[in-house]
Amino acid sequence: MIKNKKQFICQSCGAIYLKWIGKCENCNEWNTINEETTYKSNNQSIKLSQKQIEFENLNNANVKYTRLKTNLNEIDRVIGGGFVGGSVTLIGGDPGIGKSTLILQIVRNLSTQNEQCIYISGEESLSQVKIRANRLGIKKSPIQFASVIDASAISETISNLEKNCILVIDSIQTMYLPDIDSSPGSITQVKACAHELILAAKRTNSILIFIGHVTKDGSLAGPRVLEHMVDTVLYFEGDRNLQFRILRSVKNRFGPTNEIGIFEMLNEGLFEIKNPSELFLSDRQKNLPGSAIFAGLEGTRPILVEIQALVNPSTLPSPRRNVVGWDISRLAMLCAVLESRCKISLSNMDIFLNIAGGIKIVEPAADLAVAAAIISSVKKETISFSSVFFGEIGLSGEIRKVIQPELRIREAHKLGLTNIILPTKQKIIKDNKMNYYDMTLLSDLIDLIINKNRVS
């Protein structure tokens, strides 16, 4: 290894500069550029290898594809049925959300299947890890612990094991390579350490799990290339003031993306929620305006959530638009459509929108339920307690069809909700036990809520 000249690298986006500047021109972040010394190989000392590449056919019996189940249904659902040998998983989440607790419970279950589990902690001492392990009741599990940050030593140890293992790195931002002249957590260190550990895991067909920090905007800290280096990216979400946690898949080479697993955080650890729809609707109040039920879809799982809206006259020059769990720009678009197409004045109103239960909704199928909650709050009209909404709203006020309507209706029927409000063009096989109300335009929804066409 020979030294390259010093460079200035943005710790947010990885942009490289020849001199220090206060603001990154690539990501517009302030005070994120640090001086680092990079290394490169001496090309004169490299000799071309004479070894020929050996190719394999996918029909070869030696090429194996197996999954290792964790026996935690919510985890196995999110990662696609279990961990694949040689795979690399990155889990990110806010500080204190329960990432280490989740991983300890995973390796506890895997260790009972005669698997060699190694837990490397770069942030906590072994005594701190032991306290958590005692609280989770895994004191006697055959998990091997170590508190080191030298990525090269970890890589060499893993390569010399007699069989493959499950390796947990908590966290990747604390790992350090002595050959690189920069502090742990820097762009260069994170990329190099991750590359070193991934190579060791691929050589030994071991399962590698990284725990990663997140930035203030909720994205994974470190270079974006880290997400491209791994096979699976999971986000552990939730409000620390509430007991519910959501594990969301945003990238998965071995399973579906945008799949979620729901847990409840208690003193003894994380417990699976088998029926999240019933949980999210358990505290719902009857005969209150501004409340609508949305039949959503997270990956392959249908979930019913309550959407709450509060609309009040504003005393401010610029009315407030506060949103929890939904896209604020989509709320602005929906308000513009209600004003322009349905003549409902909202420009002088404060609008507060909340997705009950702490879950975040990203699919446009929630438009119809959000519009119903806003109209109900503005007109002070209650919505039938047994009504469920789903549908996308276009800029001209039309209601568009969504994917997987049967799954949404089946989940509503399971909880005893019988009135389905859906787009007219939605093709479904209708059940005689359910009442269907087709919506073509947003004005049809207003007639349903306000006028005599209200469902019972």
Short mmCIF file of C-alpha atoms in Angstrom, two decimals:
data_model
loop_
_atom_site.label_atom_id
_atom_site.label_comp_id
_atom_site.label_asym_id
_atom_site.label_seq_id
_atom_site.Cartn_x
_atom_site.Cartn_y
_atom_site.Cartn_z
CA MET A 1 0.00 0.00 0.00
CA ILE A 2 1.29 3.51 -0.82
CA LYS A 3 -0.16 6.81 0.30
CA ASN A 4 -2.21 8.90 -2.06
CA LYS A 5 -2.41 12.66 -1.66
CA LYS A 6 -4.79 13.98 0.96
CA GLN A 7 -8.38 14.58 -0.05
CA PHE A 8 -11.39 16.29 1.49
CA ILE A 9 -14.44 14.03 1.53
CA CYS A 10 -18.05 14.91 2.40
CA GLN A 11 -19.24 12.61 5.21
CA SER A 12 -22.84 12.91 4.00
CA CYS A 13 -22.67 12.08 0.29
CA GLY A 14 -19.04 11.04 -0.33
CA ALA A 15 -18.16 13.89 -2.72
CA ILE A 16 -14.38 14.50 -3.03
CA TYR A 17 -12.72 17.94 -3.08
CA LEU A 18 -9.11 19.04 -3.45
CA LYS A 19 -9.47 21.64 -0.70
CA TRP A 20 -11.69 22.25 2.26
CA ILE A 21 -14.94 24.17 1.82
CA GLY A 22 -17.69 24.83 4.33
CA LYS A 23 -20.66 23.69 2.25
CA CYS A 24 -20.77 20.58 0.07
CA GLU A 25 -21.74 21.54 -3.47
CA ASN A 26 -23.22 18.10 -4.11
CA CYS A 27 -25.62 17.64 -1.17
CA ASN A 28 -25.69 21.25 0.17
CA GLU A 29 -24.81 20.11 3.72
CA TRP A 30 -22.69 22.37 5.94
CA ASN A 31 -19.56 21.31 7.88
CA THR A 32 -19.57 17.71 6.62
CA ILE A 33 -16.25 17.82 4.72
CA ASN A 34 -13.27 16.25 6.52
CA GLU A 35 -9.67 15.75 5.49
CA GLU A 36 -8.72 12.12 4.88
CA THR A 37 -5.70 10.27 3.55
CA THR A 38 -6.60 7.55 1.08
CA TYR A 39 -4.48 4.60 0.04
CA LYS A 40 -4.07 2.72 -3.20
CA SER A 41 -2.13 -0.31 -4.29
CA ASN A 42 1.25 0.00 -5.99
CA ASN A 43 0.44 -1.19 -9.51
CA GLN A 44 4.11 -1.94 -10.27
CA SER A 45 4.17 -4.67 -7.62
CA ILE A 46 1.06 -6.44 -8.88
CA LYS A 47 1.59 -9.52 -11.04
CA LEU A 48 -1.05 -10.90 -13.31
CA SER A 49 -2.51 -14.16 -12.05
CA GLN A 50 -2.09 -17.19 -14.29
CA LYS A 51 -5.06 -19.00 -12.73
CA GLN A 52 -8.02 -19.50 -15.01
CA ILE A 53 -11.57 -18.78 -13.88
CA GLU A 54 -13.73 -21.84 -13.28
CA PHE A 55 -17.34 -21.39 -14.33
CA GLU A 56 -20.31 -23.18 -12.78
CA ASN A 57 -23.69 -24.06 -14.22
CA LEU A 58 -26.79 -23.22 -12.17
CA ASN A 59 -27.94 -26.82 -12.57
CA ASN A 60 -24.83 -28.02 -10.78
CA ALA A 61 -25.72 -29.84 -7.58
CA ASN A 62 -22.78 -28.20 -5.80
CA VAL A 63 -24.44 -24.78 -6.12
CA LYS A 64 -26.72 -24.76 -3.07
CA TYR A 65 -29.41 -22.27 -2.11
CA THR A 66 -30.74 -22.75 1.40
CA ARG A 67 -32.48 -20.51 3.90
CA LEU A 68 -31.94 -20.40 7.63
CA LYS A 69 -35.17 -19.60 9.44
CA THR A 70 -35.08 -17.56 12.65
CA ASN A 71 -38.37 -19.04 13.94
CA LEU A 72 -39.58 -15.45 14.39
CA ASN A 73 -42.43 -15.19 11.89
CA GLU A 74 -42.25 -11.41 11.54
CA ILE A 75 -38.51 -11.51 10.83
CA ASP A 76 -38.78 -14.37 8.35
CA ARG A 77 -41.62 -12.55 6.57
CA VAL A 78 -39.55 -9.39 6.10
CA ILE A 79 -36.36 -11.08 4.85
CA GLY A 80 -38.23 -13.45 2.55
CA GLY A 81 -38.38 -16.70 4.51
CA GLY A 82 -35.03 -16.77 6.30
CA PHE A 83 -31.38 -15.78 5.92
CA VAL A 84 -29.51 -17.02 2.85
CA GLY A 85 -25.97 -18.36 3.29
CA GLY A 86 -23.36 -15.75 2.33
CA SER A 87 -25.88 -12.89 2.47
CA VAL A 88 -25.18 -9.47 3.99
CA THR A 89 -27.95 -7.60 5.83
CA LEU A 90 -27.87 -3.97 6.98
CA ILE A 91 -30.27 -2.88 9.75
CA GLY A 92 -30.66 0.81 10.54
CA GLY A 93 -32.72 2.72 13.07
CA ASP A 94 -32.79 5.60 15.52
CA PRO A 95 -30.67 5.39 18.70
CA GLY A 96 -32.48 3.47 21.44
CA ILE A 97 -35.15 2.08 19.13
CA GLY A 98 -34.17 -1.53 19.90
CA LYS A 99 -31.82 -2.64 17.10
CA SER A 100 -29.42 -4.49 19.42
CA THR A 101 -32.33 -6.11 21.25
CA LEU A 102 -33.79 -7.34 17.96
CA ILE A 103 -30.46 -8.78 16.78
CA LEU A 104 -29.81 -10.52 20.11
CA GLN A 105 -33.18 -12.25 19.89
CA ILE A 106 -32.41 -13.33 16.32
CA VAL A 107 -29.02 -14.84 17.17
CA ARG A 108 -30.53 -16.46 20.27
CA ASN A 109 -32.97 -18.38 18.07
CA LEU A 110 -30.29 -19.23 15.51
CA SER A 111 -27.89 -20.48 18.20
CA THR A 112 -30.49 -23.04 19.34
CA GLN A 113 -30.30 -24.57 15.83
CA ASN A 114 -26.67 -25.60 16.35
CA GLU A 115 -25.43 -22.56 14.42
CA GLN A 116 -22.26 -20.74 15.42
CA CYS A 117 -23.26 -17.16 16.27
CA ILE A 118 -20.68 -14.41 16.82
CA TYR A 119 -21.67 -10.99 18.16
CA ILE A 120 -19.07 -8.22 17.75
CA SER A 121 -19.85 -5.06 19.72
CA GLY A 122 -17.85 -1.94 18.92
CA GLU A 123 -19.98 0.41 21.00
CA GLU A 124 -20.60 -1.49 24.24
CA SER A 125 -18.41 -3.46 26.60
CA LEU A 126 -19.11 -7.12 27.30
CA SER A 127 -20.60 -6.23 30.69
CA GLN A 128 -23.12 -3.94 28.99
CA VAL A 129 -24.05 -6.64 26.50
CA LYS A 130 -24.41 -9.12 29.36
CA ILE A 131 -26.91 -6.86 31.14
CA ARG A 132 -29.12 -6.81 28.05
CA ALA A 133 -28.72 -10.54 27.54
CA ASN A 134 -29.81 -11.24 31.12
CA ARG A 135 -32.87 -9.04 30.65
CA LEU A 136 -33.80 -10.98 27.51
CA GLY A 137 -33.28 -14.32 29.22
CA ILE A 138 -30.48 -15.53 26.92
CA LYS A 139 -27.73 -15.81 29.51
CA LYS A 140 -27.10 -19.49 28.78
CA SER A 141 -27.23 -19.28 24.96
CA PRO A 142 -24.02 -20.43 23.22
CA ILE A 143 -23.44 -17.04 21.56
CA GLN A 144 -19.82 -15.90 21.29
CA PHE A 145 -19.24 -12.24 22.18
CA ALA A 146 -16.32 -9.89 21.61
CA SER A 147 -15.79 -6.16 22.00
CA VAL A 148 -13.34 -5.11 19.24
CA ILE A 149 -13.26 -2.56 16.41
CA ASP A 150 -10.38 -3.91 14.27
CA ALA A 151 -12.10 -5.06 11.06
CA SER A 152 -8.99 -6.80 9.74
CA ALA A 153 -8.71 -8.95 12.90
CA ILE A 154 -12.42 -9.85 12.64
CA SER A 155 -12.03 -10.75 8.96
CA GLU A 156 -9.03 -12.99 9.62
CA THR A 157 -10.77 -14.73 12.52
CA ILE A 158 -13.87 -15.45 10.43
CA SER A 159 -11.78 -16.77 7.53
CA ASN A 160 -10.03 -19.27 9.82
CA LEU A 161 -13.21 -20.79 11.27
CA GLU A 162 -13.86 -24.44 10.52
CA LYS A 163 -17.46 -23.80 9.42
CA ASN A 164 -19.65 -20.91 8.38
CA CYS A 165 -21.22 -18.72 11.06
CA ILE A 166 -23.65 -15.88 11.74
CA LEU A 167 -21.62 -12.72 12.32
CA VAL A 168 -23.17 -9.57 13.82
CA ILE A 169 -21.32 -6.23 13.68
CA ASP A 170 -22.71 -3.62 16.10
CA SER A 171 -22.15 -1.16 14.52
CA ILE A 172 -20.39 -0.77 11.17
CA GLN A 173 -19.65 2.91 11.96
CA THR A 174 -17.38 1.84 14.84
CA MET A 175 -15.19 -0.51 12.77
CA TYR A 176 -11.61 0.53 12.02
CA LEU A 177 -8.81 -0.52 9.65
CA PRO A 178 -5.31 0.44 10.93
CA ASP A 179 -3.96 0.89 7.37
CA ILE A 180 -6.32 3.79 6.71
CA ASP A 181 -5.45 7.16 8.22
CA SER A 182 -8.92 8.34 9.20
CA SER A 183 -11.17 8.01 12.21
CA PRO A 184 -13.88 5.33 12.62
CA GLY A 185 -17.19 6.35 11.06
CA SER A 186 -15.63 8.30 8.20
CA ILE A 187 -16.59 7.63 4.60
CA THR A 188 -13.31 5.87 3.82
CA GLN A 189 -13.34 3.69 6.94
CA VAL A 190 -16.97 2.60 6.57
CA LYS A 191 -16.51 1.59 2.92
CA ALA A 192 -13.20 -0.20 3.51
CA CYS A 193 -14.33 -2.04 6.66
CA ALA A 194 -17.58 -3.14 5.06
CA HIS A 195 -15.71 -4.39 2.00
CA GLU A 196 -13.21 -6.34 4.14
CA LEU A 197 -15.93 -8.02 6.20
CA ILE A 198 -18.16 -8.78 3.20
CA LEU A 199 -15.32 -10.53 1.40
CA ALA A 200 -14.67 -12.71 4.46
CA ALA A 201 -18.37 -13.59 4.73
CA LYS A 202 -18.66 -14.49 1.03
CA ARG A 203 -15.54 -16.69 1.15
CA THR A 204 -16.86 -18.71 4.08
CA ASN A 205 -20.56 -18.59 3.07
CA SER A 206 -21.32 -16.96 6.43
CA ILE A 207 -24.32 -14.76 7.20
CA LEU A 208 -23.23 -11.19 7.96
CA ILE A 209 -25.48 -8.67 9.75
CA PHE A 210 -24.50 -5.02 10.03
CA ILE A 211 -26.16 -2.62 12.47
CA GLY A 212 -26.00 0.94 11.15
CA HIS A 213 -26.67 4.40 12.52
CA VAL A 214 -29.15 6.77 10.91
CA THR A 215 -28.88 10.50 10.31
CA LYS A 216 -31.27 13.15 11.57
CA ASP A 217 -33.44 12.81 8.46
CA GLY A 218 -33.84 9.05 9.03
CA SER A 219 -31.51 7.73 6.31
CA LEU A 220 -28.62 5.39 6.99
CA ALA A 221 -25.44 7.19 8.00
CA GLY A 222 -22.32 6.77 5.89
CA PRO A 223 -21.90 6.54 2.13
CA ARG A 224 -24.86 5.61 -0.03
CA VAL A 225 -22.67 2.98 -1.66
CA LEU A 226 -22.93 0.94 1.56
CA GLU A 227 -26.55 0.13 0.73
CA HIS A 228 -25.44 -1.12 -2.71
CA MET A 229 -22.77 -3.37 -1.19
CA VAL A 230 -25.22 -5.37 0.93
CA ASP A 231 -27.98 -7.77 -0.11
CA THR A 232 -30.74 -6.60 2.24
CA VAL A 233 -31.48 -3.21 3.82
CA LEU A 234 -33.91 -3.09 6.76
CA TYR A 235 -35.15 -0.10 8.73
CA PHE A 236 -36.29 -0.46 12.33
CA GLU A 237 -38.87 2.27 12.92
CA GLY A 238 -41.11 3.47 15.73
CA ASP A 239 -41.65 6.13 18.33
CA ARG A 240 -39.55 5.55 21.45
CA ASN A 241 -42.46 6.89 23.49
CA LEU A 242 -44.70 4.08 22.18
CA GLN A 243 -44.24 0.34 22.57
CA PHE A 244 -44.74 -0.58 18.90
CA ARG A 245 -41.84 -1.16 16.48
CA ILE A 246 -41.90 -1.76 12.72
CA LEU A 247 -39.19 -3.56 10.76
CA ARG A 248 -39.38 -2.49 7.11
CA SER A 249 -37.55 -3.95 4.11
CA VAL A 250 -36.43 -1.37 1.54
CA LYS A 251 -34.04 -3.61 -0.41
CA ASN A 252 -33.98 -7.39 -0.60
CA ARG A 253 -32.25 -9.53 -3.20
CA PHE A 254 -33.85 -12.67 -1.79
CA GLY A 255 -37.43 -11.58 -1.14
CA PRO A 256 -40.09 -8.89 -1.52
CA THR A 257 -39.36 -5.25 -0.74
CA ASN A 258 -41.48 -2.90 1.38
CA GLU A 259 -42.51 -5.84 3.57
CA ILE A 260 -43.00 -5.03 7.25
CA GLY A 261 -42.89 -6.88 10.56
CA ILE A 262 -44.59 -5.43 13.64
CA PHE A 263 -43.40 -5.89 17.21
CA GLU A 264 -44.25 -4.73 20.70
CA MET A 265 -41.39 -3.62 22.93
CA LEU A 266 -41.64 -4.85 26.52
CA ASN A 267 -39.13 -5.26 29.35
CA GLU A 268 -38.49 -8.87 28.31
CA GLY A 269 -37.75 -7.89 24.70
CA LEU A 270 -39.63 -7.65 21.42
CA PHE A 271 -42.81 -9.68 20.92
CA GLU A 272 -44.49 -10.32 17.56
CA ILE A 273 -47.86 -8.77 16.72
CA LYS A 274 -49.83 -11.39 14.80
CA ASN A 275 -52.89 -9.24 14.01
CA PRO A 276 -51.71 -5.63 13.54
CA SER A 277 -55.02 -4.41 12.06
CA GLU A 278 -56.90 -5.24 15.26
CA LEU A 279 -54.15 -3.54 17.24
CA PHE A 280 -54.25 -0.30 15.25
CA LEU A 281 -58.05 -0.08 15.49
CA SER A 282 -58.37 -1.08 19.15
CA ASP A 283 -58.62 2.51 20.49
CA ARG A 284 -60.91 3.86 17.78
CA GLN A 285 -63.79 6.06 18.99
CA LYS A 286 -67.32 5.95 17.59
CA ASN A 287 -69.38 8.86 16.24
CA LEU A 288 -66.47 11.28 15.91
CA PRO A 289 -65.97 13.31 12.70
CA GLY A 290 -62.58 13.32 11.02
CA SER A 291 -61.88 9.58 11.26
CA ALA A 292 -61.68 7.09 8.37
CA ILE A 293 -60.34 3.54 8.03
CA PHE A 294 -57.84 2.85 5.26
CA ALA A 295 -57.24 -0.65 3.92
CA GLY A 296 -53.54 -0.51 3.15
CA LEU A 297 -51.02 -2.96 1.79
CA GLU A 298 -47.47 -3.29 3.13
CA GLY A 299 -45.60 -5.68 0.88
CA THR A 300 -47.84 -8.76 0.82
CA ARG A 301 -49.63 -7.98 4.10
CA PRO A 302 -52.94 -6.05 4.25
CA ILE A 303 -53.26 -3.68 7.22
CA LEU A 304 -56.17 -1.55 8.37
CA VAL A 305 -55.23 1.76 9.97
CA GLU A 306 -57.20 4.73 11.24
CA ILE A 307 -56.61 8.09 9.55
CA GLN A 308 -57.50 11.08 11.71
CA ALA A 309 -57.99 14.63 10.42
CA LEU A 310 -58.66 17.84 12.30
CA VAL A 311 -59.60 20.94 10.30
CA ASN A 312 -60.03 24.28 12.06
CA PRO A 313 -60.19 27.93 10.94
CA SER A 314 -56.72 29.45 11.05
CA THR A 315 -55.70 32.75 12.63
CA LEU A 316 -52.30 32.70 10.91
CA PRO A 317 -51.42 34.34 7.57
CA SER A 318 -50.15 30.96 6.39
CA PRO A 319 -52.35 28.09 7.65
CA ARG A 320 -50.57 25.11 9.15
CA ARG A 321 -50.32 21.69 7.53
CA ASN A 322 -49.05 19.20 10.12
CA VAL A 323 -48.76 15.55 9.11
CA VAL A 324 -47.68 12.47 11.09
CA GLY A 325 -47.14 9.28 9.10
CA TRP A 326 -47.95 10.56 5.59
CA ASP A 327 -46.38 12.69 2.85
CA ILE A 328 -47.05 16.39 3.47
CA SER A 329 -46.66 17.23 -0.22
CA ARG A 330 -49.38 14.73 -1.09
CA LEU A 331 -51.66 16.36 1.49
CA ALA A 332 -51.07 19.75 -0.19
CA MET A 333 -52.00 18.23 -3.57
CA LEU A 334 -55.14 16.64 -2.13
CA CYS A 335 -56.24 19.92 -0.54
CA ALA A 336 -55.77 21.69 -3.89
CA VAL A 337 -57.97 19.08 -5.62
CA LEU A 338 -60.69 19.45 -2.95
CA GLU A 339 -60.69 23.22 -3.38
CA SER A 340 -60.53 23.27 -7.17
CA ARG A 341 -62.79 20.34 -8.06
CA CYS A 342 -65.16 20.12 -5.08
CA LYS A 343 -65.35 23.80 -3.96
CA ILE A 344 -64.38 22.97 -0.36
CA SER A 345 -62.50 25.95 1.03
CA LEU A 346 -59.32 24.88 2.86
CA SER A 347 -56.97 27.79 2.13
CA ASN A 348 -57.86 29.49 5.43
CA MET A 349 -57.89 26.29 7.49
CA ASP A 350 -55.32 24.60 9.70
CA ILE A 351 -55.13 20.90 8.83
CA PHE A 352 -53.70 18.28 11.18
CA LEU A 353 -53.41 14.74 9.84
CA ASN A 354 -52.38 11.70 11.88
CA ILE A 355 -51.93 8.02 11.04
CA ALA A 356 -52.86 6.32 14.31
CA GLY A 357 -50.48 3.74 15.75
CA GLY A 358 -47.22 5.32 14.61
CA ILE A 359 -47.14 3.58 11.22
CA LYS A 360 -46.00 5.38 8.06
CA ILE A 361 -48.03 5.10 4.85
CA VAL A 362 -46.39 5.60 1.47
CA GLU A 363 -48.82 4.15 -1.07
CA PRO A 364 -51.17 6.51 -3.00
CA ALA A 365 -54.14 4.23 -2.26
CA ALA A 366 -54.60 6.17 0.99
CA ASP A 367 -55.80 9.27 -0.90
CA LEU A 368 -59.48 8.33 -0.68
CA ALA A 369 -59.36 7.65 3.07
CA VAL A 370 -57.49 10.90 3.74
CA ALA A 371 -59.98 12.87 1.66
CA ALA A 372 -62.86 11.23 3.54
CA ALA A 373 -61.34 12.16 6.91
CA ILE A 374 -60.79 15.80 5.81
CA ILE A 375 -64.33 16.14 4.39
CA SER A 376 -65.78 14.58 7.54
CA SER A 377 -63.89 17.04 9.75
CA VAL A 378 -64.77 20.11 7.65
CA LYS A 379 -68.48 19.27 7.43
CA LYS A 380 -68.69 17.86 11.00
CA GLU A 381 -70.22 14.66 9.63
CA THR A 382 -69.35 11.24 11.06
CA ILE A 383 -68.43 8.31 8.86
CA SER A 384 -70.01 4.90 9.35
CA PHE A 385 -68.05 2.83 11.86
CA SER A 386 -68.03 -0.15 9.48
CA SER A 387 -66.68 1.70 6.42
CA VAL A 388 -63.29 1.09 4.78
CA PHE A 389 -61.71 3.25 2.06
CA PHE A 390 -59.04 2.73 -0.58
CA GLY A 391 -58.35 4.49 -3.89
CA GLU A 392 -55.98 6.95 -5.53
CA ILE A 393 -57.13 10.48 -6.39
CA GLY A 394 -55.97 12.22 -9.58
CA LEU A 395 -55.55 15.94 -10.17
CA SER A 396 -58.81 16.15 -12.08
CA GLY A 397 -60.68 14.66 -9.11
CA GLU A 398 -61.07 11.16 -10.57
CA ILE A 399 -60.63 8.12 -8.32
CA ARG A 400 -58.21 5.55 -9.71
CA LYS A 401 -57.98 1.84 -9.03
CA VAL A 402 -55.27 0.26 -6.86
CA ILE A 403 -53.51 -3.09 -6.67
CA GLN A 404 -54.60 -6.17 -4.70
CA PRO A 405 -58.16 -5.05 -3.78
CA GLU A 406 -59.22 -8.57 -2.74
CA LEU A 407 -56.58 -8.73 0.00
CA ARG A 408 -57.77 -5.39 1.41
CA ILE A 409 -61.43 -6.43 1.37
CA ARG A 410 -60.63 -9.80 2.96
CA GLU A 411 -58.82 -8.06 5.84
CA ALA A 412 -61.79 -5.72 6.36
CA HIS A 413 -64.19 -8.65 6.41
CA LYS A 414 -62.01 -10.43 8.99
CA LEU A 415 -62.52 -7.51 11.42
CA GLY A 416 -66.25 -7.18 10.74
CA LEU A 417 -66.13 -4.08 8.51
CA THR A 418 -68.76 -4.51 5.80
CA ASN A 419 -68.94 -1.21 3.86
CA ILE A 420 -66.26 -1.01 1.15
CA ILE A 421 -65.74 2.36 -0.59
CA LEU A 422 -63.58 1.81 -3.67
CA PRO A 423 -62.97 3.10 -7.23
CA THR A 424 -65.61 2.33 -9.85
CA LYS A 425 -63.09 0.82 -12.29
CA GLN A 426 -61.77 -1.61 -9.68
CA LYS A 427 -62.37 -5.15 -10.90
CA ILE A 428 -63.21 -7.46 -7.99
CA ILE A 429 -65.28 -10.54 -7.25
CA LYS A 430 -68.03 -9.19 -5.01
CA ASP A 431 -69.12 -10.98 -1.86
CA ASN A 432 -72.80 -10.88 -0.88
CA LYS A 433 -71.81 -10.31 2.76
CA MET A 434 -70.19 -6.96 1.92
CA ASN A 435 -71.68 -3.64 0.80
CA TYR A 436 -69.82 -1.96 -2.08
CA TYR A 437 -69.95 1.77 -2.90
CA ASP A 438 -68.26 2.67 -6.18
CA MET A 439 -66.63 6.10 -6.48
CA THR A 440 -65.89 7.68 -9.89
CA LEU A 441 -65.18 11.28 -8.85
CA LEU A 442 -64.30 12.96 -5.60
CA SER A 443 -67.73 14.63 -5.64
CA ASP A 444 -69.26 11.14 -5.24
CA LEU A 445 -67.40 10.81 -1.94
CA ILE A 446 -68.89 14.10 -0.72
CA ASP A 447 -72.38 12.86 -1.57
CA LEU A 448 -71.68 9.67 0.33
CA ILE A 449 -70.55 11.49 3.49
CA ILE A 450 -72.77 14.58 3.53
CA ASN A 451 -75.96 13.85 1.62
CA LYS A 452 -78.62 11.20 2.08
CA ASN A 453 -76.49 8.61 0.28
CA ARG A 454 -74.57 8.07 3.52
CA VAL A 455 -73.91 4.42 4.33
CA SER A 456 -75.53 2.92 7.39
#
